[in-house]
XYZ file of N, CA and C in Angstrom:
351
model
N -16.686 -3.706 17.317
C -16.222 -4.718 16.074
C -16.667 -4.370 14.765
N -15.613 -4.337 13.802
C -16.582 -3.970 12.414
C -15.757 -4.984 11.812
N -16.561 -5.075 10.428
C -16.115 -6.216 8.984
C -16.201 -5.000 8.093
N -15.206 -5.214 7.471
C -14.827 -4.540 6.190
C -14.742 -4.773 4.798
N -15.767 -4.851 3.509
C -15.947 -5.608 2.579
C -15.544 -4.537 1.724
N -14.771 -5.272 0.673
C -14.160 -4.467 -0.639
C -14.661 -3.440 -1.306
N -16.065 -4.348 -1.912
C -16.964 -3.116 -2.122
C -17.515 -2.018 -1.505
N -17.615 -2.043 -0.154
C -18.297 -1.029 0.805
C -16.995 0.189 0.819
N -16.224 -0.439 0.620
C -14.927 0.622 0.770
C -15.040 1.645 -0.501
N -15.218 3.172 0.010
C -14.942 4.701 -1.420
C -13.614 4.304 -1.747
N -13.517 4.750 -2.986
C -12.232 4.620 -3.845
C -11.700 5.897 -3.166
N -9.876 5.577 -2.985
C -9.214 6.529 -2.428
C -8.290 7.327 -3.686
N -8.406 6.518 -4.456
C -7.102 6.296 -5.436
C -7.220 5.840 -6.077
N -7.752 6.090 -8.227
C -7.469 5.163 -8.736
C -6.967 5.388 -9.979
N -6.402 4.895 -10.990
C -5.832 5.368 -12.388
C -4.675 4.436 -12.385
N -4.276 4.508 -14.124
C -2.630 4.168 -14.458
C -2.568 2.437 -13.249
N -3.559 1.671 -13.523
C -3.142 0.300 -12.794
C -3.342 0.556 -11.426
N -3.785 1.321 -10.771
C -3.810 1.272 -9.161
C -5.253 1.385 -8.869
N -5.628 0.494 -7.354
C -6.499 1.135 -6.911
C -6.528 0.947 -5.622
N -7.066 2.170 -5.031
C -6.949 1.949 -3.328
C -8.264 2.806 -3.082
N -9.116 1.757 -2.126
C -9.954 1.814 -1.337
C -9.997 1.772 -0.171
N -10.451 2.552 0.783
C -9.619 2.651 2.169
C -10.947 3.434 3.153
N -10.950 3.266 4.185
C -11.887 3.656 5.452
C -10.841 4.002 6.448
N -11.365 5.259 7.187
C -10.479 5.126 8.521
C -11.510 4.537 9.609
N -10.950 3.822 10.651
C -11.046 3.261 11.497
C -10.464 3.715 12.696
N -10.760 4.954 13.104
C -9.791 5.797 14.584
C -8.786 6.239 13.993
N -7.678 5.510 14.893
C -6.361 6.362 14.218
C -5.740 5.410 12.699
N -5.894 4.728 12.881
C -6.021 3.863 11.773
C -6.737 3.611 10.659
N -5.908 3.362 9.102
C -7.110 3.537 8.381
C -6.872 2.012 7.278
N -7.969 1.683 7.210
C -8.165 -0.262 6.440
C -8.021 0.404 4.695
N -7.001 0.017 4.470
C -7.050 0.266 3.035
C -6.575 -1.080 2.052
N -7.180 -1.002 0.923
C -7.445 -2.746 0.113
C -6.817 -1.678 -1.056
N -5.600 -2.742 -1.499
C -4.633 -2.015 -2.833
C -5.001 -2.979 -4.156
N -5.187 -2.990 -4.964
C -4.855 -3.177 -6.429
C -4.293 -2.447 -7.270
N -2.904 -3.773 -7.744
C -2.154 -2.878 -8.894
C -1.730 -3.524 -9.649
N -1.838 -2.921 -10.940
C -1.841 -4.142 -11.919
C -0.459 -4.196 -12.105
N 0.299 -5.690 -13.036
C 1.475 -5.910 -13.425
C 2.121 -5.051 -13.625
N 2.977 -4.689 -13.177
C 4.054 -3.276 -14.220
C 4.048 -2.263 -13.287
N 2.576 -2.220 -12.484
C 2.407 -0.543 -11.889
C 3.890 -0.706 -10.577
N 4.380 0.666 -10.748
C 5.737 1.048 -10.222
C 5.404 2.565 -8.979
N 5.129 2.505 -8.272
C 4.927 4.076 -7.455
C 5.915 4.965 -7.226
N 7.100 4.465 -7.468
C 8.730 5.262 -7.371
C 8.327 6.980 -7.850
N 7.913 6.724 -9.083
C 8.072 7.948 -9.463
C 6.566 8.688 -9.339
N 5.790 8.001 -8.586
C 5.000 8.876 -7.665
C 5.545 9.502 -6.302
N 6.132 8.809 -5.399
C 6.970 9.103 -4.157
C 7.665 10.150 -4.543
N 8.196 10.553 -5.682
C 9.224 11.272 -5.792
C 9.127 12.881 -4.946
N 9.887 13.276 -4.293
C 9.618 14.708 -3.533
C 9.158 14.319 -2.065
N 8.898 12.894 -1.471
C 8.602 12.632 0.163
C 10.315 12.100 0.424
N 10.286 11.938 1.920
C 11.654 12.125 2.437
C 12.292 11.076 1.904
N 13.010 11.091 1.156
C 14.359 9.744 0.345
C 13.631 9.476 -0.755
N 12.155 10.182 -0.969
C 11.129 9.595 -2.370
C 11.207 8.482 -2.490
N 10.796 7.765 -0.789
C 10.287 6.507 -0.557
C 8.753 7.080 0.638
N 7.784 6.020 0.703
C 6.662 6.366 1.648
C 7.049 6.208 2.894
N 6.790 7.325 3.706
C 7.342 7.571 5.350
C 6.276 6.684 5.844
N 5.236 6.107 5.735
C 4.603 5.592 6.530
C 4.461 3.916 6.539
N 4.483 3.516 8.270
C 4.279 2.245 8.342
C 2.991 1.306 7.770
N 3.476 0.105 7.493
C 1.731 -0.524 7.693
C 1.652 -1.865 7.160
N 0.976 -2.363 7.756
C 0.524 -3.757 8.778
C -0.610 -4.384 7.533
N -0.078 -5.435 6.938
C -1.597 -6.427 6.233
C -1.363 -8.038 5.868
N -1.995 -7.814 4.980
C -1.762 -9.393 4.540
C -1.914 -9.627 3.092
N -1.261 -9.927 2.106
C -1.066 -10.207 0.659
C -1.962 -11.291 0.206
N -3.314 -10.739 -0.421
C -4.256 -11.470 -1.160
C -4.304 -12.449 -2.593
N -3.225 -11.368 -3.260
C -2.789 -12.277 -4.894
C -1.402 -11.814 -5.142
N -0.997 -12.272 -5.929
C 0.318 -11.718 -6.674
C 1.109 -11.548 -6.050
N 2.191 -10.936 -6.650
C 4.153 -10.794 -6.304
C 4.055 -9.249 -6.510
N 4.502 -8.794 -4.825
C 5.004 -7.399 -5.281
C 6.235 -7.192 -4.500
N 7.397 -6.134 -5.627
C 8.616 -5.966 -4.854
C 8.827 -4.572 -4.115
N 9.076 -4.271 -2.826
C 9.305 -3.861 -1.976
C 10.714 -2.490 -1.960
N 10.323 -1.768 -3.067
C 12.103 -0.900 -2.909
C 12.377 -0.338 -1.672
N 13.193 -0.415 -0.706
C 13.985 0.533 0.212
C 15.186 0.709 0.128
N 15.742 1.633 1.170
C 17.294 2.181 0.560
C 18.325 1.215 1.045
N 17.807 -0.298 1.513
C 18.503 -1.056 1.444
C 18.558 -2.315 0.510
N 17.489 -2.112 -0.256
C 17.688 -3.127 -1.773
C 15.861 -3.018 -1.649
N 16.046 -4.504 -2.220
C 14.357 -4.761 -2.565
C 13.949 -6.232 -2.070
N 12.867 -6.406 -1.324
C 11.970 -7.271 -0.717
C 11.049 -7.347 -1.258
N 10.741 -9.008 -1.384
C 9.447 -9.810 -2.382
C 8.357 -10.056 -1.270
N 7.087 -9.778 -1.508
C 5.857 -10.545 -1.103
C 4.845 -10.876 -1.658
N 4.427 -12.188 -1.857
C 3.493 -13.101 -2.284
C 2.209 -13.052 -1.399
N 1.548 -13.661 -2.212
C 0.035 -14.335 -1.807
C 0.362 -15.109 -0.953
N -0.592 -14.714 0.455
C -0.476 -15.832 1.803
C 0.166 -15.066 2.600
N 1.216 -14.344 2.486
C 1.710 -13.611 3.696
C 1.448 -12.264 4.308
N 1.555 -12.569 5.861
C 1.050 -11.030 6.378
C 2.305 -10.289 6.165
N 2.836 -9.029 6.413
C 3.577 -8.329 6.275
C 3.396 -6.719 7.082
N 4.966 -6.218 7.464
C 4.874 -5.499 8.454
C 5.934 -4.264 7.661
N 5.626 -3.286 7.031
C 6.372 -2.297 6.105
C 6.736 -1.562 7.130
N 8.006 -1.191 7.269
C 8.503 0.181 8.070
C 8.401 1.488 7.257
N 8.424 2.584 7.555
C 8.677 4.098 6.647
C 9.886 3.736 5.553
N 9.739 4.268 4.357
C 11.062 3.926 3.648
C 10.820 2.932 2.486
N 10.009 2.797 1.905
C 9.647 1.926 1.019
C 8.577 2.677 -0.541
N 8.978 1.809 -1.528
C 8.232 1.865 -2.822
C 8.046 0.964 -3.201
N 6.654 0.935 -3.216
C 6.180 -0.725 -4.311
C 6.113 -0.660 -5.673
N 6.050 -2.099 -5.752
C 6.416 -2.407 -7.491
C 5.897 -3.366 -7.757
N 4.406 -3.684 -9.111
C 3.530 -4.709 -8.950
C 4.520 -5.744 -9.640
N 5.053 -7.008 -9.239
C 5.549 -8.141 -10.310
C 4.351 -8.654 -11.149
N 3.436 -9.025 -10.232
C 2.272 -9.386 -11.273
C 1.249 -8.399 -10.709
N -0.185 -8.930 -11.378
C -1.149 -8.447 -10.262
C -1.436 -9.119 -9.248
N -1.231 -7.708 -8.445
C -1.262 -8.178 -6.914
C -2.482 -7.447 -6.218
N -2.934 -7.709 -4.853
C -4.078 -7.111 -4.052
C -3.716 -7.368 -2.656
N -3.514 -6.444 -1.699
C -3.332 -7.007 -0.222
C -4.097 -5.675 0.423
N -4.442 -6.235 1.661
C -4.863 -5.373 2.299
C -4.122 -4.833 3.536
N -4.223 -3.649 3.971
C -3.626 -3.061 4.670
C -3.839 -2.188 5.972
N -3.437 -2.106 7.013
C -3.361 -1.126 7.781
C -2.181 0.100 8.516
N -2.851 1.172 8.101
C -1.774 1.939 8.189
C -2.352 2.954 9.260
N -1.527 4.202 9.817
C -1.969 5.335 10.507
C -2.438 6.180 9.427
N -3.917 6.966 10.495
C -4.550 7.815 8.823
C -4.226 9.204 8.903
N -3.385 9.319 9.615
C -2.588 11.033 9.560
C -1.436 11.041 8.205
N -0.764 9.923 8.650
C 0.403 9.379 7.697
C -0.262 9.065 6.344
N -1.180 8.497 6.195
C -1.413 7.990 4.917
C -1.715 8.805 4.239
N -3.254 9.600 4.780
C -3.431 11.163 3.917
C -2.355 11.666 3.541
N -1.390 11.453 4.159
C -0.177 12.623 3.274
C -0.067 12.036 2.142
N 0.431 10.864 2.551
C 1.024 9.883 0.990
C 0.049 9.934 0.196
N -1.432 9.974 0.084
C -1.963 10.265 -0.697
C -2.462 11.650 -1.448
N -2.387 12.599 -0.770
C -2.619 13.786 -1.458
C -1.156 13.830 -1.456
N 0.161 13.404 -1.577
C 1.384 13.850 -2.432
C 1.078 13.007 -4.000
N 0.563 11.926 -3.661
C 0.301 11.196 -5.025
C -0.732 11.553 -5.735
N -1.578 12.248 -5.444
C -2.249 12.999 -6.188
C -2.329 14.223 -6.637
N -1.322 14.541 -5.984
C -0.749 16.530 -6.329
C -1.299 17.344 -6.122
């Protein structure tokens, strides 16, 4: 059993309104995401399949309003909601937002490497 605190997680990605802290916990990675209002990851995901994140995520919105762009349109998520995001999405922060999610480690590592260029 394990508890994870935000301040204890190593920074995996940082800059331009984005902070991602993450740690692998077996086959899943626990990630703590903070996006400033206006942050749009669609440009960073260009070059991935359909220019969208190909990784699935399970998580919980801690604060704010996040808009998820998909091939089927947009979907909004707000503080207090648990979520499951299927592969094929790109987040945009409508307001400052924060969420925690759990993702398959190998798939997420490829997305982070792509964003880091």
